[in-house]
């Protein structure tokens, strides 16, 4: 089993910035995909950004140019730098890790979530 612990959420004014962190309980060097999802009240969970083990990234159109995902393999941590925040970015943000065979920890893992609230 792999544990993911998010931190860094909070309340910020529109136009501000936050950096979310996701610390994993094991090495992330070989984890195929790590990403951030968000879920606003009454809405489905959606992909925000994802990064592969090779460093490739993809973003939701709504956050392109404002958010940056990165990974620090030495610290077993993935980050989401969020700039120019908007009220519509308000949501619970969840870290996700997808581990595929032959890794013995193969599976789909989620953190407990961290709340981001952007005031107008």
Short mmCIF file of C-alpha atoms in Angstrom, two decimals:
data_model
loop_
_atom_site.label_atom_id
_atom_site.label_comp_id
_atom_site.label_asym_id
_atom_site.label_seq_id
_atom_site.Cartn_x
_atom_site.Cartn_y
_atom_site.Cartn_z
CA UNK A 1 0.00 0.00 0.00
CA UNK A 2 1.06 3.53 -0.75
CA UNK A 3 -0.03 6.52 1.32
CA UNK A 4 -0.33 9.98 -0.17
CA UNK A 5 -0.53 13.02 2.08
CA UNK A 6 -1.49 16.40 0.65
CA UNK A 7 -0.75 19.77 2.20
CA UNK A 8 -0.72 23.42 1.25
CA UNK A 9 -4.38 24.18 0.76
CA UNK A 10 -6.05 27.21 2.24
CA UNK A 11 -7.93 30.42 1.66
CA UNK A 12 -6.52 32.90 -0.85
CA UNK A 13 -7.82 35.95 -2.68
CA UNK A 14 -8.39 35.89 -6.42
CA UNK A 15 -5.12 36.48 -8.25
CA UNK A 16 -3.10 34.90 -5.49
CA UNK A 17 -0.97 31.77 -5.41
CA UNK A 18 -0.74 28.52 -3.50
CA UNK A 19 1.55 25.53 -3.72
CA UNK A 20 0.16 22.10 -2.95
CA UNK A 21 2.41 19.23 -1.94
CA UNK A 22 1.79 15.50 -2.09
CA UNK A 23 4.19 13.36 -0.08
CA UNK A 24 4.29 9.64 -0.86
CA UNK A 25 5.19 6.88 1.56
CA UNK A 26 7.59 5.29 -0.93
CA UNK A 27 9.87 6.27 -3.75
CA UNK A 28 8.04 7.94 -6.61
CA UNK A 29 10.90 7.49 -9.07
CA UNK A 30 9.18 4.67 -10.91
CA UNK A 31 5.55 5.63 -10.36
CA UNK A 32 4.06 5.85 -13.82
CA UNK A 33 1.62 8.68 -13.27
CA UNK A 34 1.10 11.14 -10.47
CA UNK A 35 -1.47 13.82 -10.67
CA UNK A 36 -3.82 16.28 -9.07
CA UNK A 37 -7.58 16.13 -9.34
CA UNK A 38 -10.18 18.45 -7.90
CA UNK A 39 -13.81 18.23 -6.94
CA UNK A 40 -16.09 21.16 -6.31
CA UNK A 41 -19.40 20.74 -4.47
CA UNK A 42 -22.01 19.19 -6.75
CA UNK A 43 -19.50 18.48 -9.50
CA UNK A 44 -17.57 15.46 -10.67
CA UNK A 45 -13.92 14.99 -9.83
CA UNK A 46 -11.77 16.27 -12.68
CA UNK A 47 -8.15 16.00 -13.70
CA UNK A 48 -6.16 19.17 -13.08
CA UNK A 49 -2.64 18.10 -13.99
CA UNK A 50 -0.62 14.94 -14.36
CA UNK A 51 3.06 14.09 -14.62
CA UNK A 52 4.64 10.86 -15.83
CA UNK A 53 7.72 9.10 -14.53
CA UNK A 54 9.57 10.57 -17.51
CA UNK A 55 8.51 14.09 -16.64
CA UNK A 56 5.83 14.53 -19.28
CA UNK A 57 2.93 16.69 -18.21
CA UNK A 58 -0.62 17.45 -19.22
CA UNK A 59 -3.10 19.97 -17.88
CA UNK A 60 -6.78 20.72 -17.95
CA UNK A 61 -7.49 23.54 -20.37
CA UNK A 62 -8.88 25.63 -17.54
CA UNK A 63 -5.52 25.75 -15.72
CA UNK A 64 -3.02 25.87 -18.59
CA UNK A 65 -0.61 28.73 -18.17
CA UNK A 66 -1.55 29.20 -14.50
CA UNK A 67 -0.72 25.88 -12.81
CA UNK A 68 2.51 23.90 -12.92
CA UNK A 69 2.97 20.32 -11.77
CA UNK A 70 6.41 19.07 -10.80
CA UNK A 71 8.00 16.18 -8.98
CA UNK A 72 11.00 15.88 -6.66
CA UNK A 73 12.00 12.24 -6.69
CA UNK A 74 14.55 12.76 -3.90
CA UNK A 75 11.77 13.96 -1.59
CA UNK A 76 9.09 11.57 -2.88
CA UNK A 77 6.91 14.59 -3.41
CA UNK A 78 4.78 16.03 -6.20
CA UNK A 79 3.86 19.69 -6.25
CA UNK A 80 1.16 21.80 -7.84
CA UNK A 81 2.05 25.46 -8.12
CA UNK A 82 -1.13 27.45 -8.63
CA UNK A 83 -0.89 31.06 -9.76
CA UNK A 84 -3.49 33.61 -10.78
CA UNK A 85 -6.12 31.74 -8.83
CA UNK A 86 -9.77 32.28 -9.65
CA UNK A 87 -12.90 31.69 -7.57
CA UNK A 88 -13.77 28.82 -9.92
CA UNK A 89 -10.61 27.04 -8.77
CA UNK A 90 -12.27 26.53 -5.39
CA UNK A 91 -12.44 22.80 -4.71
CA UNK A 92 -11.02 19.93 -2.74
CA UNK A 93 -7.76 18.91 -4.41
CA UNK A 94 -6.68 15.28 -4.39
CA UNK A 95 -3.34 13.70 -5.16
CA UNK A 96 -3.38 10.53 -7.25
CA UNK A 97 -0.77 7.91 -8.05
CA UNK A 98 -1.13 5.15 -10.63
CA UNK A 99 1.29 2.27 -10.32
CA UNK A 100 1.30 -0.43 -12.97
CA UNK A 101 2.76 -3.95 -13.10
CA UNK A 102 5.28 -5.36 -12.54
CA UNK A 103 5.55 -3.03 -9.53
CA UNK A 104 4.27 -4.97 -6.50
CA UNK A 105 2.45 -1.84 -5.27
CA UNK A 106 0.39 -1.70 -8.47
CA UNK A 107 -2.86 0.11 -8.00
CA UNK A 108 -4.63 3.45 -8.02
CA UNK A 109 -4.02 5.52 -4.89
CA UNK A 110 -5.60 8.70 -3.55
CA UNK A 111 -4.78 11.15 -0.83
CA UNK A 112 -7.32 12.49 1.64
CA UNK A 113 -7.62 15.84 -0.11
CA UNK A 114 -6.82 19.43 0.75
CA UNK A 115 -9.28 22.30 0.43
CA UNK A 116 -8.51 25.32 -1.73
CA UNK A 117 -10.84 28.28 -1.43
CA UNK A 118 -10.42 31.36 -3.62
CA UNK A 119 -12.36 34.45 -2.61
CA UNK A 120 -13.39 37.11 -5.08
#
